[in-house]
Coordinates of C-alpha atoms in Angstrom, one line a residue:
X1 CA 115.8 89.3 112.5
X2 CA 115.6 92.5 111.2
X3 CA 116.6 93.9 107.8
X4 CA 118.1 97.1 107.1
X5 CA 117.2 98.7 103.7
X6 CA 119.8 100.8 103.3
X7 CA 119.4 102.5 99.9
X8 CA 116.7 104.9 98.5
X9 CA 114.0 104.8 95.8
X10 CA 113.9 101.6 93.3
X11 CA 116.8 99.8 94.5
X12 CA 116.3 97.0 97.3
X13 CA 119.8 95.5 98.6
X14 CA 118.1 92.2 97.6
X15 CA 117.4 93.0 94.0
X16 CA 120.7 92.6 91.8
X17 CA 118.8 94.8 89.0
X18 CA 119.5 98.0 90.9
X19 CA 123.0 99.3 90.9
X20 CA 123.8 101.1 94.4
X21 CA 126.1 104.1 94.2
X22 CA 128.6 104.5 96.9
X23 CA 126.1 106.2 99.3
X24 CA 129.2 108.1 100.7
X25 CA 130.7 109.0 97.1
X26 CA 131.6 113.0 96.5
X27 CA 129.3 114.1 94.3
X28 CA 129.1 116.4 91.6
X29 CA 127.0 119.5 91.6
X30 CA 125.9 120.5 88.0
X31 CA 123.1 122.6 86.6
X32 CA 121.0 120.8 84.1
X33 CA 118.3 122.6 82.4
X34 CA 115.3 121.0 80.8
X35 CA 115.7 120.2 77.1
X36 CA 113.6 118.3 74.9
X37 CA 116.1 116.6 72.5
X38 CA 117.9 113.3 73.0
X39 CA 120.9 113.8 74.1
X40 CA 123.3 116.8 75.5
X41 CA 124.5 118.5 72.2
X42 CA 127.6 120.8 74.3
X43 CA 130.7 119.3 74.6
X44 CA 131.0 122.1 77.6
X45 CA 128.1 120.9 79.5
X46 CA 129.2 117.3 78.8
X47 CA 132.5 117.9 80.6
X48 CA 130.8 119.5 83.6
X49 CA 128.7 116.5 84.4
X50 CA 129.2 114.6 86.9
X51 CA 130.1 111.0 86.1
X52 CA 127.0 109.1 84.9
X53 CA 125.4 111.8 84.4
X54 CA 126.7 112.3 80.7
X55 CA 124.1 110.5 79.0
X56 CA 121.2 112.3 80.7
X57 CA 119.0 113.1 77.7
X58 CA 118.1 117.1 76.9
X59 CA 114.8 117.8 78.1
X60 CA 111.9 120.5 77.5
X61 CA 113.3 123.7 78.6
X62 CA 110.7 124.4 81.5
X63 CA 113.4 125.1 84.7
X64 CA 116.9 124.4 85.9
X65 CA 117.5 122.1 88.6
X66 CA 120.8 121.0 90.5
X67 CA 121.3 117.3 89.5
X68 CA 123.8 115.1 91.9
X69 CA 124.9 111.7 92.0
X70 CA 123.0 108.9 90.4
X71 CA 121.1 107.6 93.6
X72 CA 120.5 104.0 91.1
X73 CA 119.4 102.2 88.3
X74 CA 116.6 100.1 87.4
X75 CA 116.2 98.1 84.1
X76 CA 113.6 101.4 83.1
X77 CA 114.8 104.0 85.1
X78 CA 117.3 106.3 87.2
X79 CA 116.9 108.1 89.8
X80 CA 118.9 111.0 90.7
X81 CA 119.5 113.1 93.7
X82 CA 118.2 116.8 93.6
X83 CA 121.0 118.7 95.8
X84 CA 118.9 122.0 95.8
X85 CA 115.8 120.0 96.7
X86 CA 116.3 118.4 100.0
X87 CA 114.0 115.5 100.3
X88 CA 113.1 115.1 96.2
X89 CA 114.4 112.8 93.9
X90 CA 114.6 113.4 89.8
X91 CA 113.5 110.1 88.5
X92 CA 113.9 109.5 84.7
X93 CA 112.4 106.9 82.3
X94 CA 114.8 105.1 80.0
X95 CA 113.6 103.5 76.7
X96 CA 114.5 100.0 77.4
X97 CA 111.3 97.5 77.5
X98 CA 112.1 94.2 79.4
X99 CA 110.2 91.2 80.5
X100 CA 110.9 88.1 82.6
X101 CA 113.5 89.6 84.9
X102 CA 115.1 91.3 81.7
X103 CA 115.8 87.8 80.2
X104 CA 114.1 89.7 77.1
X105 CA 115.5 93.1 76.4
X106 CA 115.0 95.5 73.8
X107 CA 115.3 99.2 73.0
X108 CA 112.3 101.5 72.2
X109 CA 112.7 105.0 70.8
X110 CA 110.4 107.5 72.6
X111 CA 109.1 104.5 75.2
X112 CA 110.5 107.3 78.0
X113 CA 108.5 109.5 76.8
X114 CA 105.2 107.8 77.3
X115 CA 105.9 105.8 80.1
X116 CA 106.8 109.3 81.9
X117 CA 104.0 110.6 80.2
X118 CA 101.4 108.0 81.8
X119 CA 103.0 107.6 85.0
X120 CA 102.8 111.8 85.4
X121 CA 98.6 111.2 84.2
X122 CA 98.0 108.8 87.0
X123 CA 100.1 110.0 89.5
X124 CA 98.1 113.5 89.1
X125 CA 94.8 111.8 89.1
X126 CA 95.6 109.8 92.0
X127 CA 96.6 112.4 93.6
X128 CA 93.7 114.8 93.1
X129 CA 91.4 112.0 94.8
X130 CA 93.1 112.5 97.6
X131 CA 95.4 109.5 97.9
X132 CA 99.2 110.0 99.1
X133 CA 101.6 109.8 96.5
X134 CA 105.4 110.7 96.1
X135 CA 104.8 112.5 93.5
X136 CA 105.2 116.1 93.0
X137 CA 105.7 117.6 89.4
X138 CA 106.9 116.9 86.0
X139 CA 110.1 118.1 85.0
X140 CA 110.4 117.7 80.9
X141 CA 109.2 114.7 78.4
X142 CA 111.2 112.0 80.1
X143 CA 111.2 112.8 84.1
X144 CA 109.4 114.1 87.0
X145 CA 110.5 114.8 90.8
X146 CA 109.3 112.7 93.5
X147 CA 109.6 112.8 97.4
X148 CA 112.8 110.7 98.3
X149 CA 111.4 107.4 99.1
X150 CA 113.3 104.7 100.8
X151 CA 111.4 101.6 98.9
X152 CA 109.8 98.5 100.9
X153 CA 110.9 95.9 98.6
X154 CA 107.4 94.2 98.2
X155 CA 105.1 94.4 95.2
X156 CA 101.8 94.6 95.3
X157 CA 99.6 93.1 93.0
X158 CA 95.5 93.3 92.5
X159 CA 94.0 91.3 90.3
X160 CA 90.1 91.7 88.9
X161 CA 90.3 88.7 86.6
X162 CA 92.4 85.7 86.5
X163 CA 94.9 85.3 83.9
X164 CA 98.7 85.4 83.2
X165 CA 101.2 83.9 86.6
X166 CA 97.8 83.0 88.5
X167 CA 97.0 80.4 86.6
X168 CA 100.0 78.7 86.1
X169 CA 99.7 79.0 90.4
X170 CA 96.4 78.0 90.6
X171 CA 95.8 75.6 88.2
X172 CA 92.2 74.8 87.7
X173 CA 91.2 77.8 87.7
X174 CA 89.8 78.9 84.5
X175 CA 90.6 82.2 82.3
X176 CA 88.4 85.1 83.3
X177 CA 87.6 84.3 86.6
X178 CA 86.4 87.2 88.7
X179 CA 87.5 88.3 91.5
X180 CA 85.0 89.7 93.5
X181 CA 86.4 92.0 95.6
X182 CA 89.6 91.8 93.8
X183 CA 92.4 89.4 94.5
X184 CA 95.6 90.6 96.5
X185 CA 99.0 89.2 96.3
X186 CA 102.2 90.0 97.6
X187 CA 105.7 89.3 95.4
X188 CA 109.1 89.8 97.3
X189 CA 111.6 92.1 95.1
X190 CA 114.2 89.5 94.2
X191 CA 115.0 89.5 90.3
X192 CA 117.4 86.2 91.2
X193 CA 114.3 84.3 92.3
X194 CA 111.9 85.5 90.0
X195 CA 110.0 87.7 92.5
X196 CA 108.4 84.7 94.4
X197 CA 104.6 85.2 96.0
X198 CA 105.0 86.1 100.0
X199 CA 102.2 85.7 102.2
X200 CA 101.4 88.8 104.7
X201 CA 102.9 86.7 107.3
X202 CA 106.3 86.6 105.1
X203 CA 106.3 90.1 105.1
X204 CA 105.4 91.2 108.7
X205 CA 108.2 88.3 110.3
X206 CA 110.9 90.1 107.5
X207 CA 110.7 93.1 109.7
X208 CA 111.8 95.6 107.2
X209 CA 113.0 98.5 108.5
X210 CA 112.6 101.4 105.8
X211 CA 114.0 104.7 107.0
X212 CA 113.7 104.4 110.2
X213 CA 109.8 102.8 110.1
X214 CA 109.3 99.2 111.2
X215 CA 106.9 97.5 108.7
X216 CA 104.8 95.8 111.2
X217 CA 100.9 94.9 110.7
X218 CA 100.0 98.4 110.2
X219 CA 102.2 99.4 107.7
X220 CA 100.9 96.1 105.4
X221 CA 97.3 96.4 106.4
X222 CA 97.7 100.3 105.2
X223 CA 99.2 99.0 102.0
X224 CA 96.8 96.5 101.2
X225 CA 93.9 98.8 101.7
X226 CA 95.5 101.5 99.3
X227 CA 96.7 99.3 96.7
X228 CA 92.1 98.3 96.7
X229 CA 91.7 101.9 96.7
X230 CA 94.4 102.6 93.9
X231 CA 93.0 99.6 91.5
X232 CA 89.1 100.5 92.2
X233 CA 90.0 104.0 91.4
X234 CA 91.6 103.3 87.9
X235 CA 89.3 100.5 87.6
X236 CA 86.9 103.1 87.2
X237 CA 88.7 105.7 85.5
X238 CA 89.9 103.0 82.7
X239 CA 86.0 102.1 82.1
X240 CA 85.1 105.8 81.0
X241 CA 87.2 104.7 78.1
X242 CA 85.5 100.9 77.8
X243 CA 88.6 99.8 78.8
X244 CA 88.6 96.8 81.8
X245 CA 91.6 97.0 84.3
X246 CA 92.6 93.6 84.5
X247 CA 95.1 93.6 87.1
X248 CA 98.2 96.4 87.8
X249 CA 100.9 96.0 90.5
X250 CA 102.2 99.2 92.7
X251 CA 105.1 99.7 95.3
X252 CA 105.1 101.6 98.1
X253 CA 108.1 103.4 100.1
X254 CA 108.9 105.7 103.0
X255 CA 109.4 109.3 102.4
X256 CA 112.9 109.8 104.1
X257 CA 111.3 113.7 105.5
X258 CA 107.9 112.3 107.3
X259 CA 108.7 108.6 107.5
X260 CA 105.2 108.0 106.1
X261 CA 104.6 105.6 103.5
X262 CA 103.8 107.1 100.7
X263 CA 102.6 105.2 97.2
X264 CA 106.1 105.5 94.9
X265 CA 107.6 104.4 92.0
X266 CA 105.9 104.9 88.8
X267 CA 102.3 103.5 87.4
X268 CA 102.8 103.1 83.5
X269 CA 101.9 100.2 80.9
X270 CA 104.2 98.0 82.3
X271 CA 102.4 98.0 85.2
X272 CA 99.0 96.5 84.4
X273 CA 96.8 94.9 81.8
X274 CA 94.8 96.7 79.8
X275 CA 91.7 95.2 77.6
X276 CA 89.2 97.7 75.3
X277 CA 86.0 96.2 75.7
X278 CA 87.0 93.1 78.1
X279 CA 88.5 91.2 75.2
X280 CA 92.2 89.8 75.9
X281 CA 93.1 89.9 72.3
X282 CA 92.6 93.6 71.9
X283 CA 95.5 94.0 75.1
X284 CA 97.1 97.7 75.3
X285 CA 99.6 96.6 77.4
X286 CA 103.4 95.3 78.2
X287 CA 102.0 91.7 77.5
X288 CA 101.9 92.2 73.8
X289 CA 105.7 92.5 74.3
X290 CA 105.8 89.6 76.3
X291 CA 103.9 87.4 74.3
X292 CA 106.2 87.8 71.1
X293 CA 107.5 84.8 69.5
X294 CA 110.4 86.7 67.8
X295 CA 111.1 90.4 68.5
X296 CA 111.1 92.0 64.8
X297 CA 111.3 96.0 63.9
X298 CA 107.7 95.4 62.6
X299 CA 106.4 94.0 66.3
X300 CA 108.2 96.4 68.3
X301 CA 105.9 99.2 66.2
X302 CA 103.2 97.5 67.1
X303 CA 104.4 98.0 70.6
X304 CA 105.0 101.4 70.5
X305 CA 101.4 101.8 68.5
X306 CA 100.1 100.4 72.1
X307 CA 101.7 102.2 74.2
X308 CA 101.0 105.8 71.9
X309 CA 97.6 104.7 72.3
X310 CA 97.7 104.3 76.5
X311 CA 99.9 107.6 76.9
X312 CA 97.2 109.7 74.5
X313 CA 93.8 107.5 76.1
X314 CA 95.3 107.8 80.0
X315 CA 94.7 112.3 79.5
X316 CA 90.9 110.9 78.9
X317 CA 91.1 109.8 82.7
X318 CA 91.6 113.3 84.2
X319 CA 88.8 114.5 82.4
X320 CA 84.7 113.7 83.6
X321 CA 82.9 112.9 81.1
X322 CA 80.1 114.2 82.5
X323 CA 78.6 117.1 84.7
X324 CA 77.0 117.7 87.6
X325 CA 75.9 120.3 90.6
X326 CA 74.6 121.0 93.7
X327 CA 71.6 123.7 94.1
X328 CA 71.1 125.1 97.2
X329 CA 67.8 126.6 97.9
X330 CA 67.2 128.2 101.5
X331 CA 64.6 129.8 103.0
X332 CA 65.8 133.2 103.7
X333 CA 69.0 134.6 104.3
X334 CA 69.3 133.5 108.0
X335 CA 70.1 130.5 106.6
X336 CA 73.4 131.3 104.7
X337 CA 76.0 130.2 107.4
X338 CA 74.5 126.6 106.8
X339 CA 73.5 126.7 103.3
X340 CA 77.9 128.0 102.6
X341 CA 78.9 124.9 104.5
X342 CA 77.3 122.8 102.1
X343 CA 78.8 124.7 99.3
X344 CA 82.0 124.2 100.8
X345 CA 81.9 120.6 101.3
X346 CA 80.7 120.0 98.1
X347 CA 84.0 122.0 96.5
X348 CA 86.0 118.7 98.1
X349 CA 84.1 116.5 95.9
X350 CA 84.9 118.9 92.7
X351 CA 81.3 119.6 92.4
X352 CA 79.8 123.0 91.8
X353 CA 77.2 124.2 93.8
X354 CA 75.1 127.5 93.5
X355 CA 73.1 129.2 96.8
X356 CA 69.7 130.7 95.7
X357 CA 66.9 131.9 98.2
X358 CA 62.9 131.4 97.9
X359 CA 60.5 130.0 100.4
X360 CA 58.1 127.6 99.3
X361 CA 55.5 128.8 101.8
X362 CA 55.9 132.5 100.7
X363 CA 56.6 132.6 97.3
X364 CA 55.7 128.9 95.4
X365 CA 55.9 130.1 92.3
X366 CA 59.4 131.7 92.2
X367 CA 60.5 128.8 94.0
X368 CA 59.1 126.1 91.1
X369 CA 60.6 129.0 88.2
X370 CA 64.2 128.3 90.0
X371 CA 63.4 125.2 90.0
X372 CA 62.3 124.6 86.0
X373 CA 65.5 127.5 85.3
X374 CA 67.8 124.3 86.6
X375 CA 66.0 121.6 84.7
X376 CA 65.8 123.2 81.8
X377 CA 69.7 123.7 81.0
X378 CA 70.6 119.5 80.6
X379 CA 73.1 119.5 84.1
X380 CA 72.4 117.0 86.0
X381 CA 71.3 118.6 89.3
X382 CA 70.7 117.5 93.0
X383 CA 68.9 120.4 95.1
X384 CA 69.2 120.2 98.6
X385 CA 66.5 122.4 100.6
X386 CA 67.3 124.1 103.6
X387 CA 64.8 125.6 105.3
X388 CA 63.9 126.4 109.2
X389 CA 60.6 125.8 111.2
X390 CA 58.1 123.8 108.7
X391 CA 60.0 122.9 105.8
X392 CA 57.5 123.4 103.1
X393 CA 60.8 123.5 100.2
X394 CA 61.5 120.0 100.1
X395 CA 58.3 118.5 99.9
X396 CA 57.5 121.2 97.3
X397 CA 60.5 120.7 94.8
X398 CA 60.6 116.8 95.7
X399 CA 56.8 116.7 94.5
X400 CA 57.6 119.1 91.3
X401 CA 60.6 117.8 90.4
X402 CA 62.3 114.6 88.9
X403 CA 65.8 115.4 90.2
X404 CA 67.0 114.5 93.4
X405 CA 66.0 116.5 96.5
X406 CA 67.9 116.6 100.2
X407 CA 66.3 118.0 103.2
X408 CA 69.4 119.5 105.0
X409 CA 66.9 122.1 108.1
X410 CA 68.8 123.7 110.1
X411 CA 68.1 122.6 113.6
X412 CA 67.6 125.3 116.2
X413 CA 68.6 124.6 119.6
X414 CA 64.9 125.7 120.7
X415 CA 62.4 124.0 118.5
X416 CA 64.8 121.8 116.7
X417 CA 63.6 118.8 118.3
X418 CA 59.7 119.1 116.8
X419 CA 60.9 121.4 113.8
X420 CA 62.6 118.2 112.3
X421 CA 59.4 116.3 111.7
X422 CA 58.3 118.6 109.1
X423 CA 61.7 117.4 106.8
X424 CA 60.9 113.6 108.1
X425 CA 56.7 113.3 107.5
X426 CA 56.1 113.6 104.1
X427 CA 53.0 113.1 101.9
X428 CA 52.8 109.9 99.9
X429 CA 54.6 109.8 96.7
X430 CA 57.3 112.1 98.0
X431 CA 61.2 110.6 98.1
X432 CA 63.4 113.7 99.7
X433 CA 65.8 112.3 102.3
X434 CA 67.0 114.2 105.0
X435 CA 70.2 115.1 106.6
X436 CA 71.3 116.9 109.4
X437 CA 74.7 118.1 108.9
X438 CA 75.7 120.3 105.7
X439 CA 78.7 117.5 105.3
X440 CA 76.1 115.0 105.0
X441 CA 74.2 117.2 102.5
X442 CA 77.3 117.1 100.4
X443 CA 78.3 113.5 100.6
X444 CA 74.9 112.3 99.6
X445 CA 75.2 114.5 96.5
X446 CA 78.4 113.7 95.6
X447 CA 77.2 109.8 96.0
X448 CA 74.9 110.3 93.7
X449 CA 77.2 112.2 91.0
X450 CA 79.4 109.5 91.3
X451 CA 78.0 106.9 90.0
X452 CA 78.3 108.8 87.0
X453 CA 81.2 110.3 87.0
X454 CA 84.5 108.6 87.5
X455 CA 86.3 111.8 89.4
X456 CA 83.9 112.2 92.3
X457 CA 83.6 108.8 92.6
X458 CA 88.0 108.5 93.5
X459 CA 87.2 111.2 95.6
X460 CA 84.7 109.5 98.1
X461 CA 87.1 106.3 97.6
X462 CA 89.9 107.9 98.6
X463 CA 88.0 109.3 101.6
X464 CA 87.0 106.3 102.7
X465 CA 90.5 105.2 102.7
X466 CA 91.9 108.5 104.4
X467 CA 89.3 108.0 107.5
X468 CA 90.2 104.1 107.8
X469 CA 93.8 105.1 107.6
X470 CA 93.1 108.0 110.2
X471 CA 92.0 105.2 112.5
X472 CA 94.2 102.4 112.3
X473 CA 97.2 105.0 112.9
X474 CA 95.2 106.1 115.6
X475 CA 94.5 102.7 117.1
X476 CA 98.5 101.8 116.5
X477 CA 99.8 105.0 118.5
X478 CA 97.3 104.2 121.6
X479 CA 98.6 100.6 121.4
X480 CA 102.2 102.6 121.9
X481 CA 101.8 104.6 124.4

């Protein structure tokens, strides 16, 4: 049996928390600008809204765009159609705060605001990793536009240490367990039935058919590895701030234009737990709500104070904390072409990289005044040597130097094959290593940098997903033909 989803974005025809619009409904085609206040101040403007549309709040004045129909509703968000961006959605926060299937409800003044404000922070850091997102700008305090997504109505969940639901489902287990690699679970979208847990089986015999894509074994194994991705990356991010990722959940749906699935929805602090220094009682997060014996002006502050404190704390996460670079040190000049592909692959990892030219052989002291010019400034620095023939600038700046040093020779086609020994064969207490390629060069750099820094570390993650991706797609379409 198959099952049509039939409607777009956060609405799933088995969750009763989304209100459908007639998808053949006229709609009505009104220019919205950006405001920043709360709510439209011009009876004029009011009138020429189209009908739902009236309580869109005013937004930062930063563009116009050409608002339709309300696509649906969510029990945090809207999500409206863009009729002069075919393919984008306008989704907007709301500042309602809800837990257990909105059996508890309450309103919080300027929660839109930093939910939009966190999900736009995550989205964009995801997103400069390299990971696919639907995504694609902000568009004032409370809303951002996002690729038209029709949603598979599964969440994901990935859990680091066990606590909250798991433990009521796996009793025995204590508080604090980790998870090692981290625990994935599955909940089907169904507000009526509290979201039960579906195993991957579930999922691939439900044959959801989003947009026009079967979700068959691909499709979950895809998700499943990005979700990993997406939690190791903010795992790490959230740790630059002594902060330990607990667990977070994500949805995934298929852009309507490239029938791709794409991560969607929105990342904020309902979607994960948040502890500074590992300690539950210091939570950030949407449990503080939930845990409330009685909801009381003084205890929703204290919500707000933690969700203030994620919005400002998640701009930390698009920032390294520290700084690193790549010096290139060739021979001569007949070894630019190669010595510009390492600069060039290291510019996909974020990390700067200078070309300088001295030969060890010819000039040894020039080469070890570069090399104390670098040391001297406090940047952490990985030089990579590339040098033709007998490679004398390796062993030189590896035995000078305590940084890290990469033989990347450039092998001729003639002598390549005896040339290479000279980057290989090195004197005792010497630890260069050597590449080949100039990509190689550049990962092994940016490996080192990232265990440091947060930013090329979501980079090389994200790789690794993209190639696994690259291939299971790959494997799927030969399987096809």
């Amino acid at each position: 049996m198959t099952l049509p989803i039939v409607s777009f974005w956060c609405i799933s025809p088995f969750n009763p928390s989304f209100r459908n619009l007639d998808a053949g409904a006229e709609c009505s085609e009104v220019l919205i600008s950006e405001r920043s206040k709360a709510s439209v101040g011009s009876a004029s403007l009011e009138e020429s809204v189209a009908p739902g549309l009236q309580s869109l709040p005013k937004m930062e004045k930063v563009g116009e765009l050409k608002i339709g129909k309300k696509l649906n509703e969510g029990k945090t968000k809207e999500v409206y159609k863009l009729l002069d961006c075919p393919g984008q959605v306008l989704i907007q926060s709301k500042d309602q705060i809800t837990a257990g299937n909105a059996a508890r409800k309450d309103q919080m003044v300027g929660k839109a605001v930093l939910s939009t404000k966190t999900t736009v922070s995550i989205f964009k850091l995801l997103q400069d990793a390299g990971i696919k997102t639907a995504f694609e700008k902000q568009h004032g305090e409370i809303s951002f536009v996002a690729a038209n997504c029709q949603m598979i109505p599964i969440e994901w969940v990935c859990r680091r240490i066990a606590t909250g639901s798991f433990l009521k489902r796996n009793p025995g287990v204590k508080e604090g367990y980790k998870f090692c690699p981290p625990k994935m679970e599955m909940f089907f979208k169904d507000d009526a039935n509290n979201d039960p847990q579906w195993s991957e089986e579930q999922v691939i015999e439900a044959q959801f058919n989003c947009g026009g894509l079967l979700i068959e074994q691909c499709e979950v194994d895809i998700m499943n590895r990005t979700t990993l991705a997406v939690f190791e990356i903010l795992e790490k991010a959230w740790a630059t701030q002594d902060c330990t990722l607990v667990d977070m959940k994500v949805e995934f749906g298929v852009c309507a234009c490239t029938k791709e699935v794409l991560l969607a929805d929105v990342i904020d602090n309902d979607s994960w737990r948040l502890w500074p220094l590992g300690d539950r009682n210091l939570q950030k997060d949407k449990q503080v709500y939930r845990d409330l014996k009685e909801v009381t002006p003084e205890a929703m502050q204290m919500v707000k104070k933690n969700f203030e404190w994620v919005a400002e704390r998640v701009q930390d996460l698009l920032v390294a904390k520290t700084s690193g670079r790549v010096v290139v040190i060739m021979g001569s000049c007949s070894d630019l072409d190669h010595s510009q592909k390492i600069k060039q692959a290291c510019a996909n990892y974020g990390i700067p990289c200078d070309l300088r030219i001295s030969s060890a052989h010819k000039g040894t002291d020039e080469t070890l005044k570069i090399k104390a010019a670098y040391e001297g400034d406090g940047v952490r620095t990985v030089f990579v040597a590339v040098a033709g023939r007998s490679n004398g600038l390796g062993p030189v700046l590896s035995g000078n130097s305590t940084c890290p040093v990469i033989n990347c020779p450039p092998i001729s086609a003639d002598w390549g094959a005896e040339d290479v020994w000279s980057s290989l064969r090195m004197p005792s207490g010497l630890g260069c290593s050597t590449v080949l390629f100039p990509e190689a060069a550049a990962l092994f750099a940016a490996q080192i940098f990232g265990q440091s820094d947060h930013l090329v570390w979501a980079k090389l993650r994200a790789n690794m997903l993209s190639t696994w991706i690259s291939l299971k797609q790959a494997d799927k379409q030969l399987r096809n033909l």
